[in-house]
């Protein structure tokens, strides 16, 4: 495997020159920028980088597209529905652009990396003045500068299609307790339902010293709940010339001084194993929380999905992980109604769910994603049958969660307070180490601090606790 392609320091420096260039162009104008992110945490992390660059240029951030001089949609291509919503949002902005011709409307993210969408935007959405794909994100300052100075529409979906790593660009995170920390980009797995490998390039790992240094900055800035991000974090390091894997990285980050929690997502069962679970168990700052998508309990469907593990492999992993970490909070993703799924296949999924007893499940009805192999697969079940399976799965999981939540009643737990809640009786939200949502009450509660609290009652979606 070849080493990841790193954007050179000179190229990054060049982008800073364009940041200064835009700053010069907008100086004294008090311009505002609005960003909207669709899709996954990786997209949220990307938007934070773009906001960082906008901030350096001198833009004020606004929550209102109507007030903005620069509007950016960071789009998602995982589901057709997300694409339709993005097109709907862009369409709704045409009146603003007519009223204020200087308004810059930009589109980036996974949707913007697909040629069919680029052609559609070129032809039918003249209000979009700047479009750049996932591989061009680090060149945003030069692209924005060109949009402003050349007074024409700029489209850039070029770049290394395997993807690159760009270090040293500014980032603007939300205030609070939580922060994303990307450790790698791209995916090599080509699950047959997924568009990600086609729009985000091949797996490439950031160097451990860069990750550690960013973690140290986050801790100094007061963040307490750090999620390591990658499409498949378990294959971290395979593309580096170093002798390091994800378990080693966890151990290294765990050694950083401070009072914080490390989480990670997303994991792939084919690359997770005892080394990872041993490291999780050994590292006190690594949350005992595992999100391990299994997608289907049927080996035949798993094969059609190109997941490269069996239901028995998955069971074995969970048995080992729970053996090492008895208090592990476990969640998973499931796709219901994948092409070819029979009632018997679905029963195997249901059986696995009943057996493993997850704390949390993210269930999805399969939706066709053009450009992926599964889009060409023959489908046998009717939409009504799929919906029926989906609802049976939800009911089964709700019963499991209700039982599992009961076990928390009266327990004393360490929580991280992460925000204000809507209710007045329990005015704060917090997270357990396993990332379960808790509404909290009590005296002297401050956002961004760890507290000890006793669980007073539970509901399907939330626990309720009083600070001790
Ligand atoms: S592991 Fe599979 S589902 Fe996840 S991003 Fe890669 S291809 Fe998509």
CSV table of C-alpha atoms and ligand atoms in Angstrom, one decimal:
chain,number,residue,atom,x,y,z
A,1,UNK,CA,0.0,0.0,0.0
A,2,UNK,CA,1.4,3.4,-0.9
A,3,UNK,CA,1.8,6.2,1.7
A,4,UNK,CA,-0.9,8.8,2.0
A,5,UNK,CA,-0.5,11.8,-0.2
A,6,UNK,CA,0.1,14.8,2.0
A,7,UNK,CA,-0.5,18.3,0.8
A,8,UNK,CA,2.8,20.1,1.0
A,9,UNK,CA,3.5,22.9,3.5
A,10,UNK,CA,4.0,25.3,0.5
A,11,UNK,CA,0.6,24.5,-0.9
A,12,UNK,CA,-1.0,25.1,2.5
A,13,UNK,CA,0.9,28.3,2.9
A,14,UNK,CA,-0.4,29.3,-0.5
A,15,UNK,CA,-3.9,28.9,0.7
A,16,UNK,CA,-3.1,31.2,3.6
A,17,UNK,CA,-2.1,33.8,1.0
A,18,UNK,CA,-5.6,33.4,-0.5
A,19,UNK,CA,-7.2,33.7,3.0
A,20,UNK,CA,-5.4,37.1,3.3
A,21,UNK,CA,-6.5,37.9,-0.3
A,22,UNK,CA,-10.2,37.4,0.5
A,23,UNK,CA,-9.7,39.3,3.8
A,24,UNK,CA,-8.4,42.2,1.8
A,25,UNK,CA,-11.3,42.1,-0.6
A,26,UNK,CA,-14.0,42.1,2.2
A,27,UNK,CA,-12.2,44.4,4.6
A,28,UNK,CA,-14.5,46.9,6.3
A,29,UNK,CA,-17.7,45.3,4.7
A,30,UNK,CA,-18.8,43.3,7.8
A,31,UNK,CA,-19.8,40.3,5.7
A,32,UNK,CA,-21.6,37.3,7.2
A,33,UNK,CA,-21.4,33.6,6.4
A,34,UNK,CA,-24.0,30.9,6.9
A,35,UNK,CA,-23.2,27.2,6.7
A,36,UNK,CA,-25.5,24.2,6.6
A,37,UNK,CA,-24.3,20.6,7.0
A,38,UNK,CA,-26.1,17.5,5.8
A,39,UNK,CA,-25.0,14.0,6.6
A,40,UNK,CA,-22.4,12.4,8.9
A,41,UNK,CA,-19.9,13.6,11.5
A,42,UNK,CA,-17.2,13.6,8.9
A,43,UNK,CA,-19.1,16.3,7.0
A,44,UNK,CA,-19.6,18.2,10.3
A,45,UNK,CA,-15.8,18.1,10.8
A,46,UNK,CA,-15.3,19.3,7.3
A,47,UNK,CA,-17.7,22.2,7.8
A,48,UNK,CA,-15.7,23.2,10.9
A,49,UNK,CA,-12.6,23.5,8.7
A,50,UNK,CA,-14.4,25.7,6.2
A,51,UNK,CA,-15.8,27.9,9.0
A,52,UNK,CA,-12.3,28.2,10.4
A,53,UNK,CA,-11.1,29.5,7.0
A,54,UNK,CA,-14.1,31.9,6.7
A,55,UNK,CA,-13.4,33.2,10.2
A,56,UNK,CA,-9.8,33.8,9.3
A,57,UNK,CA,-10.9,35.8,6.3
A,58,UNK,CA,-13.0,38.0,8.5
A,59,UNK,CA,-16.5,36.7,8.0
A,60,UNK,CA,-18.9,36.8,10.9
A,61,UNK,CA,-21.0,33.6,11.3
A,62,UNK,CA,-24.8,33.9,11.2
A,63,UNK,CA,-27.6,31.4,11.8
A,64,UNK,CA,-29.7,32.9,9.1
A,65,UNK,CA,-29.3,32.3,5.4
A,66,UNK,CA,-31.4,35.4,4.7
A,67,UNK,CA,-28.8,37.6,6.4
A,68,UNK,CA,-25.7,36.0,4.9
A,69,UNK,CA,-23.4,37.2,2.2
A,70,UNK,CA,-21.9,33.8,1.8
A,71,UNK,CA,-24.0,30.6,2.0
A,72,UNK,CA,-22.5,27.1,2.0
A,73,UNK,CA,-24.2,23.8,1.8
A,74,UNK,CA,-22.0,20.8,2.8
A,75,UNK,CA,-23.9,18.0,1.2
A,76,UNK,CA,-24.4,14.3,1.7
A,77,UNK,CA,-24.8,11.6,-0.9
A,78,UNK,CA,-25.5,8.6,1.3
A,79,UNK,CA,-29.3,8.7,0.6
A,80,UNK,CA,-31.2,10.0,-2.4
A,81,UNK,CA,-33.5,11.8,0.2
A,82,UNK,CA,-30.6,13.9,1.5
A,83,UNK,CA,-29.8,14.9,-2.1
A,84,UNK,CA,-33.3,15.9,-2.8
A,85,UNK,CA,-33.4,18.0,0.4
A,86,UNK,CA,-30.1,19.7,-0.6
A,87,UNK,CA,-31.5,20.5,-4.1
A,88,UNK,CA,-34.7,21.8,-2.5
A,89,UNK,CA,-32.7,24.1,-0.2
A,90,UNK,CA,-30.6,25.5,-3.1
A,91,UNK,CA,-33.7,26.0,-5.2
A,92,UNK,CA,-35.3,28.0,-2.4
A,93,UNK,CA,-32.4,30.5,-2.5
A,94,UNK,CA,-32.9,31.7,-6.1
A,95,UNK,CA,-35.0,34.7,-4.9
A,96,UNK,CA,-32.2,35.8,-2.6
A,97,UNK,CA,-29.6,35.7,-5.4
A,98,UNK,CA,-31.9,37.7,-7.6
A,99,UNK,CA,-32.4,40.3,-4.9
A,100,UNK,CA,-28.6,40.4,-4.1
A,101,UNK,CA,-26.5,39.5,-7.0
A,102,UNK,CA,-23.3,39.7,-5.0
A,103,UNK,CA,-24.4,36.8,-2.7
A,104,UNK,CA,-22.1,33.8,-3.1
A,105,UNK,CA,-23.8,30.4,-2.8
A,106,UNK,CA,-21.5,27.5,-2.5
A,107,UNK,CA,-21.9,23.7,-2.5
A,108,UNK,CA,-19.4,21.1,-1.4
A,109,UNK,CA,-19.4,17.6,0.1
A,110,UNK,CA,-20.1,14.2,-1.3
A,111,UNK,CA,-22.9,15.3,-3.6
A,112,UNK,CA,-20.7,17.9,-5.2
A,113,UNK,CA,-18.1,15.2,-6.0
A,114,UNK,CA,-20.5,13.4,-8.3
A,115,UNK,CA,-20.5,14.4,-12.0
A,116,UNK,CA,-24.2,13.9,-12.5
A,117,UNK,CA,-24.9,16.4,-9.7
A,118,UNK,CA,-22.3,18.9,-11.1
A,119,UNK,CA,-24.0,18.8,-14.5
A,120,UNK,CA,-27.4,19.4,-12.9
A,121,UNK,CA,-26.2,22.3,-10.9
A,122,UNK,CA,-24.4,23.9,-13.9
A,123,UNK,CA,-27.6,23.6,-16.0
A,124,UNK,CA,-30.5,24.2,-13.6
A,125,UNK,CA,-29.1,26.0,-10.5
A,126,UNK,CA,-27.5,29.2,-11.8
A,127,UNK,CA,-27.6,30.7,-8.3
A,128,UNK,CA,-24.8,28.4,-7.3
A,129,UNK,CA,-21.6,30.4,-7.9
A,130,UNK,CA,-19.0,28.0,-6.3
A,131,UNK,CA,-19.0,24.2,-6.2
A,132,UNK,CA,-16.1,22.1,-5.0
A,133,UNK,CA,-15.8,18.4,-4.3
A,134,UNK,CA,-14.4,16.6,-1.2
A,135,UNK,CA,-10.9,16.4,-2.7
A,136,UNK,CA,-10.8,20.1,-3.3
A,137,UNK,CA,-11.9,21.2,0.2
A,138,UNK,CA,-8.4,22.3,1.3
A,139,UNK,CA,-8.3,24.6,-1.7
A,140,UNK,CA,-11.4,26.5,-0.6
A,141,UNK,CA,-9.6,29.9,0.0
A,142,UNK,CA,-8.2,30.0,-3.6
A,143,UNK,CA,-11.6,28.9,-5.0
A,144,UNK,CA,-13.4,31.6,-3.1
A,145,UNK,CA,-10.9,34.2,-4.1
A,146,UNK,CA,-11.3,33.3,-7.8
A,147,UNK,CA,-15.1,33.4,-7.4
A,148,UNK,CA,-14.8,36.9,-6.1
A,149,UNK,CA,-12.2,38.3,-8.5
A,150,UNK,CA,-13.0,36.5,-11.7
A,151,UNK,CA,-16.7,37.2,-11.4
A,152,UNK,CA,-17.7,33.8,-12.8
A,153,UNK,CA,-19.0,30.5,-11.6
A,154,UNK,CA,-16.2,28.2,-10.3
A,155,UNK,CA,-16.5,24.4,-10.3
A,156,UNK,CA,-13.7,22.3,-9.0
A,157,UNK,CA,-14.2,18.5,-8.5
A,158,UNK,CA,-10.6,17.8,-9.4
A,159,UNK,CA,-7.7,16.7,-7.2
A,160,UNK,CA,-6.3,13.4,-6.4
A,161,UNK,CA,-9.2,11.0,-6.6
A,162,UNK,CA,-7.6,8.7,-4.0
A,163,UNK,CA,-7.7,11.7,-1.7
A,164,UNK,CA,-5.0,13.7,0.2
A,165,UNK,CA,-4.3,14.8,3.7
A,166,UNK,CA,-4.1,18.5,4.4
A,167,UNK,CA,-2.7,19.6,7.7
A,168,UNK,CA,-2.5,23.0,9.2
A,169,UNK,CA,-5.6,24.7,8.0
A,170,UNK,CA,-7.7,26.6,10.5
A,171,UNK,CA,-10.7,25.1,12.2
A,172,UNK,CA,-13.7,26.7,14.0
A,173,UNK,CA,-15.4,24.3,16.4
A,174,UNK,CA,-18.7,24.8,18.3
A,175,UNK,CA,-18.1,25.8,21.9
A,176,UNK,CA,-19.0,23.1,24.4
A,177,UNK,CA,-17.7,19.9,25.7
A,178,UNK,CA,-17.6,17.8,22.5
A,179,UNK,CA,-15.2,17.9,19.6
A,180,UNK,CA,-14.6,15.8,16.5
A,181,UNK,CA,-11.1,14.7,15.7
A,182,UNK,CA,-10.5,13.2,12.3
A,183,UNK,CA,-7.8,10.5,12.4
A,184,UNK,CA,-8.3,9.2,8.8
A,185,UNK,CA,-10.2,9.8,5.7
A,186,UNK,CA,-11.8,7.7,2.9
A,187,UNK,CA,-12.7,4.1,2.7
A,188,UNK,CA,-11.5,0.9,1.0
A,189,UNK,CA,-14.3,-1.4,1.7
A,190,UNK,CA,-16.8,-0.9,-1.1
A,191,UNK,CA,-19.9,-2.2,0.7
A,192,UNK,CA,-22.3,-2.7,-2.2
A,193,UNK,CA,-24.9,-0.2,-0.9
A,194,UNK,CA,-22.5,2.6,-0.1
A,195,UNK,CA,-21.3,5.6,-2.1
A,196,UNK,CA,-18.6,6.7,0.3
A,197,UNK,CA,-15.6,5.0,-1.4
A,198,UNK,CA,-16.5,6.7,-4.7
A,199,UNK,CA,-16.7,10.2,-3.3
A,200,UNK,CA,-14.2,10.3,-0.5
A,201,UNK,CA,-11.3,8.4,-1.9
A,202,UNK,CA,-9.1,5.6,-0.4
A,203,UNK,CA,-8.2,5.1,3.3
A,204,UNK,CA,-5.5,7.5,4.4
A,205,UNK,CA,-4.3,7.9,8.0
A,206,UNK,CA,-3.1,11.1,9.6
A,207,UNK,CA,0.2,10.8,11.3
A,208,UNK,CA,-0.1,10.0,15.0
A,209,UNK,CA,1.9,13.0,16.1
A,210,UNK,CA,-0.5,15.3,14.2
A,211,UNK,CA,-3.5,13.6,15.9
A,212,UNK,CA,-1.9,13.8,19.3
A,213,UNK,CA,-1.0,17.4,18.9
A,214,UNK,CA,-4.6,18.3,17.9
A,215,UNK,CA,-5.9,16.3,20.8
A,216,UNK,CA,-3.6,18.3,23.2
A,217,UNK,CA,-5.0,21.6,21.7
A,218,UNK,CA,-8.5,20.4,22.2
A,219,UNK,CA,-7.9,19.5,25.8
A,220,UNK,CA,-6.2,22.9,26.4
A,221,UNK,CA,-9.2,24.6,24.9
A,222,UNK,CA,-11.5,22.8,27.4
A,223,UNK,CA,-13.0,20.0,25.3
A,224,UNK,CA,-13.8,16.9,27.3
A,225,UNK,CA,-15.5,14.5,25.0
A,226,UNK,CA,-13.4,13.8,21.9
A,227,UNK,CA,-14.7,11.5,19.1
A,228,UNK,CA,-12.0,10.1,16.8
A,229,UNK,CA,-13.5,10.0,13.3
A,230,UNK,CA,-12.9,7.9,10.3
A,231,UNK,CA,-15.1,5.8,8.0
A,232,UNK,CA,-13.4,2.7,9.3
A,233,UNK,CA,-11.2,3.6,12.3
A,234,UNK,CA,-10.1,0.0,12.8
A,235,UNK,CA,-7.9,0.1,9.7
A,236,UNK,CA,-6.0,3.1,11.0
A,237,UNK,CA,-2.3,3.0,10.3
A,238,UNK,CA,-2.4,0.3,7.6
A,239,UNK,CA,-1.2,2.9,5.0
A,240,UNK,CA,1.5,4.4,7.2
A,241,UNK,CA,5.1,3.2,7.2
A,242,UNK,CA,5.0,3.2,11.0
A,243,UNK,CA,4.4,0.2,13.2
A,244,UNK,CA,1.1,1.5,14.6
A,245,UNK,CA,-2.5,0.4,14.5
A,246,UNK,CA,-5.7,1.8,16.0
A,247,UNK,CA,-5.2,0.0,19.3
A,248,UNK,CA,-1.7,1.6,19.6
A,249,UNK,CA,-3.2,5.0,18.7
A,250,UNK,CA,-5.8,4.7,21.5
A,251,UNK,CA,-3.0,3.8,24.0
A,252,UNK,CA,-0.9,6.8,22.8
A,253,UNK,CA,-3.8,9.2,23.1
A,254,UNK,CA,-4.9,7.8,26.5
A,255,UNK,CA,-1.5,8.8,27.8
A,256,UNK,CA,-2.2,12.5,27.2
A,257,UNK,CA,-2.6,14.3,30.5
A,258,UNK,CA,-6.1,15.7,31.4
A,259,UNK,CA,-9.6,14.7,32.4
A,260,UNK,CA,-11.4,13.7,29.2
A,261,UNK,CA,-13.1,10.9,27.3
A,262,UNK,CA,-12.1,9.4,24.0
A,263,UNK,CA,-14.8,7.9,21.7
A,264,UNK,CA,-14.4,6.7,18.2
A,265,UNK,CA,-16.5,6.0,15.1
A,266,UNK,CA,-17.1,4.2,12.9
A,267,UNK,CA,-15.9,0.6,13.4
A,268,UNK,CA,-16.0,-2.3,10.9
A,269,UNK,CA,-16.4,-5.8,12.3
A,270,UNK,CA,-13.9,-7.3,9.8
A,271,UNK,CA,-11.1,-5.1,11.2
A,272,UNK,CA,-12.1,-5.0,14.9
A,273,UNK,CA,-10.7,-7.6,17.3
A,274,UNK,CA,-9.1,-8.5,20.6
A,275,UNK,CA,-6.2,-6.0,20.2
A,276,UNK,CA,-8.7,-3.2,20.0
A,277,UNK,CA,-10.9,-4.5,22.9
A,278,UNK,CA,-7.8,-5.1,25.1
A,279,UNK,CA,-6.7,-1.5,24.5
A,280,UNK,CA,-10.2,-0.2,25.3
A,281,UNK,CA,-10.3,-2.1,28.5
A,282,UNK,CA,-6.8,-1.0,29.5
A,283,UNK,CA,-7.3,2.7,28.8
A,284,UNK,CA,-9.1,4.6,31.5
A,285,UNK,CA,-9.9,7.6,29.2
A,286,UNK,CA,-11.3,5.5,26.4
A,287,UNK,CA,-15.1,5.3,26.8
A,288,UNK,CA,-16.5,1.8,27.2
A,289,UNK,CA,-18.7,2.4,24.3
A,290,UNK,CA,-18.7,0.5,21.0
A,291,UNK,CA,-20.6,1.3,17.9
A,292,UNK,CA,-20.1,-1.8,15.7
A,293,UNK,CA,-22.5,-1.9,12.7
A,294,UNK,CA,-23.6,-5.4,11.8
A,295,UNK,CA,-26.2,-4.5,9.1
A,296,UNK,CA,-27.8,-7.9,8.8
A,297,UNK,CA,-27.9,-11.2,10.7
A,298,UNK,CA,-28.0,-13.3,7.5
A,299,UNK,CA,-24.7,-14.5,6.1
A,300,UNK,CA,-26.2,-14.5,2.6
A,301,UNK,CA,-27.2,-10.8,2.8
A,302,UNK,CA,-23.8,-9.9,4.4
A,303,UNK,CA,-22.1,-11.4,1.4
A,304,UNK,CA,-24.3,-9.5,-1.0
A,305,UNK,CA,-23.4,-6.4,1.0
A,306,UNK,CA,-19.7,-7.3,0.7
A,307,UNK,CA,-19.2,-6.9,4.4
A,308,UNK,CA,-16.7,-9.7,4.7
A,309,UNK,CA,-17.7,-11.2,8.1
A,310,UNK,CA,-20.4,-13.6,9.2
A,311,UNK,CA,-23.0,-13.3,11.9
A,312,UNK,CA,-20.9,-15.9,13.9
A,313,UNK,CA,-17.8,-13.7,13.5
A,314,UNK,CA,-19.9,-10.8,14.9
A,315,UNK,CA,-21.2,-12.8,17.9
A,316,UNK,CA,-17.6,-13.9,18.7
A,317,UNK,CA,-16.4,-10.2,18.7
A,318,UNK,CA,-19.2,-9.1,21.0
A,319,UNK,CA,-18.6,-12.0,23.4
A,320,UNK,CA,-14.9,-11.1,23.6
A,321,UNK,CA,-15.6,-7.4,24.0
A,322,UNK,CA,-18.2,-7.9,26.7
A,323,UNK,CA,-15.9,-10.4,28.5
A,324,UNK,CA,-13.2,-7.6,28.7
A,325,UNK,CA,-15.6,-4.8,29.4
A,326,UNK,CA,-18.7,-6.0,31.3
A,327,UNK,CA,-20.2,-2.5,31.4
A,328,UNK,CA,-19.7,-1.9,27.6
A,329,UNK,CA,-22.5,0.2,26.0
A,330,UNK,CA,-23.1,-1.3,22.6
A,331,UNK,CA,-24.8,0.1,19.5
A,332,UNK,CA,-25.1,-0.9,15.9
A,333,UNK,CA,-26.5,-0.1,12.5
A,334,UNK,CA,-29.0,-2.3,10.7
A,335,UNK,CA,-30.3,-2.1,7.1
A,336,UNK,CA,-33.7,-3.7,6.7
A,337,UNK,CA,-35.0,-4.7,3.2
A,338,UNK,CA,-31.7,-4.9,1.4
A,339,UNK,CA,-32.3,-6.3,-2.1
A,340,UNK,CA,-32.8,-10.1,-1.9
A,341,UNK,CA,-33.7,-10.1,1.8
A,342,UNK,CA,-36.3,-12.8,2.6
A,343,UNK,CA,-38.4,-13.2,5.7
A,344,UNK,CA,-36.0,-15.9,6.8
A,345,UNK,CA,-33.0,-13.5,6.4
A,346,UNK,CA,-34.9,-10.9,8.4
A,347,UNK,CA,-35.6,-13.5,11.1
A,348,UNK,CA,-31.9,-14.0,11.5
A,349,UNK,CA,-31.4,-10.3,12.0
A,350,UNK,CA,-34.2,-10.2,14.6
A,351,UNK,CA,-32.6,-13.2,16.4
A,352,UNK,CA,-29.2,-11.5,16.6
A,353,UNK,CA,-30.8,-8.3,18.0
A,354,UNK,CA,-32.7,-10.4,20.6
A,355,UNK,CA,-29.6,-12.3,21.5
A,356,UNK,CA,-27.1,-9.4,21.8
A,357,UNK,CA,-29.4,-6.9,23.4
A,358,UNK,CA,-28.0,-3.7,22.1
A,359,UNK,CA,-28.3,-0.5,24.1
A,360,UNK,CA,-29.0,1.5,21.0
A,361,UNK,CA,-29.8,0.6,17.4
A,362,UNK,CA,-29.8,2.8,14.3
A,363,UNK,CA,-32.2,1.1,11.9
A,364,UNK,CA,-32.5,2.1,8.3
A,365,UNK,CA,-34.9,1.0,5.6
A,366,UNK,CA,-32.7,0.2,2.5
A,367,UNK,CA,-32.8,3.0,0.1
A,368,UNK,CA,-31.4,2.6,-3.4
A,369,UNK,CA,-28.3,4.6,-4.0
A,370,UNK,CA,-27.5,5.1,-7.7
A,371,UNK,CA,-23.9,4.5,-8.6
A,372,UNK,CA,-23.5,1.6,-6.2
A,373,UNK,CA,-23.6,-2.2,-7.2
A,374,UNK,CA,-26.7,-2.8,-5.0
A,375,UNK,CA,-28.7,-0.4,-7.0
A,376,UNK,CA,-28.6,-2.9,-9.8
A,377,UNK,CA,-29.6,-5.9,-7.6
A,378,UNK,CA,-33.0,-7.5,-8.1
A,379,UNK,CA,-35.4,-6.7,-5.3
A,380,UNK,CA,-38.1,-9.2,-4.2
A,381,UNK,CA,-39.9,-7.9,-1.1
A,382,UNK,CA,-42.6,-5.3,-1.5
A,383,UNK,CA,-42.3,-1.9,0.2
A,384,UNK,CA,-45.1,-2.9,2.6
A,385,UNK,CA,-43.2,-6.1,3.5
A,386,UNK,CA,-40.1,-4.1,4.2
A,387,UNK,CA,-42.0,-1.6,6.3
A,388,UNK,CA,-43.5,-4.4,8.3
A,389,UNK,CA,-40.1,-5.9,9.0
A,390,UNK,CA,-38.8,-2.4,9.9
A,391,UNK,CA,-41.6,-1.9,12.4
A,392,UNK,CA,-41.2,-5.3,14.0
A,393,UNK,CA,-37.5,-4.6,14.5
A,394,UNK,CA,-38.2,-1.2,16.1
A,395,UNK,CA,-40.8,-2.9,18.5
A,396,UNK,CA,-38.3,-5.6,19.5
A,397,UNK,CA,-35.6,-3.0,20.1
A,398,UNK,CA,-37.9,-0.8,22.2
A,399,UNK,CA,-38.7,-3.7,24.5
A,400,UNK,CA,-34.9,-4.4,24.9
A,401,UNK,CA,-34.1,-0.8,25.6
A,402,UNK,CA,-37.0,-0.5,28.2
A,403,UNK,CA,-35.5,-3.6,30.0
A,404,UNK,CA,-32.0,-2.3,29.8
A,405,UNK,CA,-33.0,1.2,31.0
A,406,UNK,CA,-34.7,-0.3,34.0
A,407,UNK,CA,-31.4,-1.7,35.2
A,408,UNK,CA,-30.0,1.9,35.5
A,409,UNK,CA,-32.7,2.9,38.1
A,410,UNK,CA,-31.1,4.1,41.3
A,411,UNK,CA,-27.5,3.7,39.9
A,412,UNK,CA,-24.9,6.3,40.6
A,413,UNK,CA,-23.0,7.3,37.4
A,414,UNK,CA,-20.3,9.6,36.2
A,415,UNK,CA,-21.8,12.0,33.6
A,416,UNK,CA,-20.4,14.7,31.4
A,417,UNK,CA,-22.8,17.7,31.3
A,418,UNK,CA,-22.9,18.9,27.7
A,419,UNK,CA,-25.8,21.3,27.3
A,420,UNK,CA,-29.1,22.8,28.4
A,421,UNK,CA,-32.3,20.7,28.2
A,422,UNK,CA,-35.7,21.9,27.1
A,423,UNK,CA,-37.5,20.8,30.3
A,424,UNK,CA,-37.5,22.9,33.5
A,425,UNK,CA,-37.5,20.0,36.0
A,426,UNK,CA,-34.3,18.6,34.5
A,427,UNK,CA,-32.6,21.7,33.0
A,428,UNK,CA,-29.3,20.1,31.7
A,429,UNK,CA,-28.4,17.3,29.3
A,430,UNK,CA,-25.4,15.0,30.0
A,431,UNK,CA,-23.9,11.8,28.6
A,432,UNK,CA,-22.9,8.6,30.3
A,433,UNK,CA,-19.5,7.2,29.5
A,434,UNK,CA,-21.5,5.0,27.1
A,435,UNK,CA,-22.9,8.1,25.4
A,436,UNK,CA,-26.5,7.5,26.6
A,437,UNK,CA,-28.5,10.7,27.0
A,438,UNK,CA,-29.4,11.9,30.5
A,439,UNK,CA,-31.4,14.9,31.6
A,440,UNK,CA,-30.0,16.2,34.9
A,441,UNK,CA,-31.1,18.4,37.8
A,442,UNK,CA,-29.3,19.6,40.9
A,443,UNK,CA,-27.4,22.6,42.3
A,444,UNK,CA,-24.3,24.1,40.8
A,445,UNK,CA,-24.2,22.2,37.5
A,446,UNK,CA,-21.9,23.6,34.9
A,447,UNK,CA,-21.7,22.6,31.2
A,448,UNK,CA,-18.4,21.0,30.3
A,449,UNK,CA,-17.9,19.3,33.7
A,450,UNK,CA,-18.0,15.8,34.9
A,451,UNK,CA,-20.5,15.1,37.8
A,452,UNK,CA,-21.7,12.1,39.8
A,453,UNK,CA,-25.4,11.7,39.6
A,454,UNK,CA,-28.1,9.2,40.6
A,455,UNK,CA,-30.5,7.9,38.0
A,456,UNK,CA,-34.0,8.7,39.3
A,457,UNK,CA,-36.2,7.5,36.4
A,458,UNK,CA,-35.9,6.3,32.8
A,459,UNK,CA,-37.8,6.6,29.5
A,460,UNK,CA,-37.1,4.9,26.2
A,461,UNK,CA,-35.0,7.7,24.8
A,462,UNK,CA,-33.5,9.2,28.0
A,463,UNK,CA,-32.4,8.7,31.6
A,464,UNK,CA,-33.2,11.3,34.3
A,465,UNK,CA,-30.7,11.9,37.1
A,466,UNK,CA,-30.1,14.1,40.1
A,467,UNK,CA,-26.6,15.4,40.8
A,468,UNK,CA,-25.1,14.0,44.0
B,1,LIG,S1,-17.2,0.6,5.5
B,1,LIG,FE1,-18.8,0.2,4.0
B,1,LIG,S2,-20.5,1.4,4.7
B,1,LIG,FE2,-18.7,2.2,5.8
B,1,LIG,S3,-18.0,3.9,4.5
B,1,LIG,FE3,-16.9,2.1,3.8
B,1,LIG,S4,-18.1,1.3,2.1
B,1,LIG,FE4,-19.4,2.7,3.2
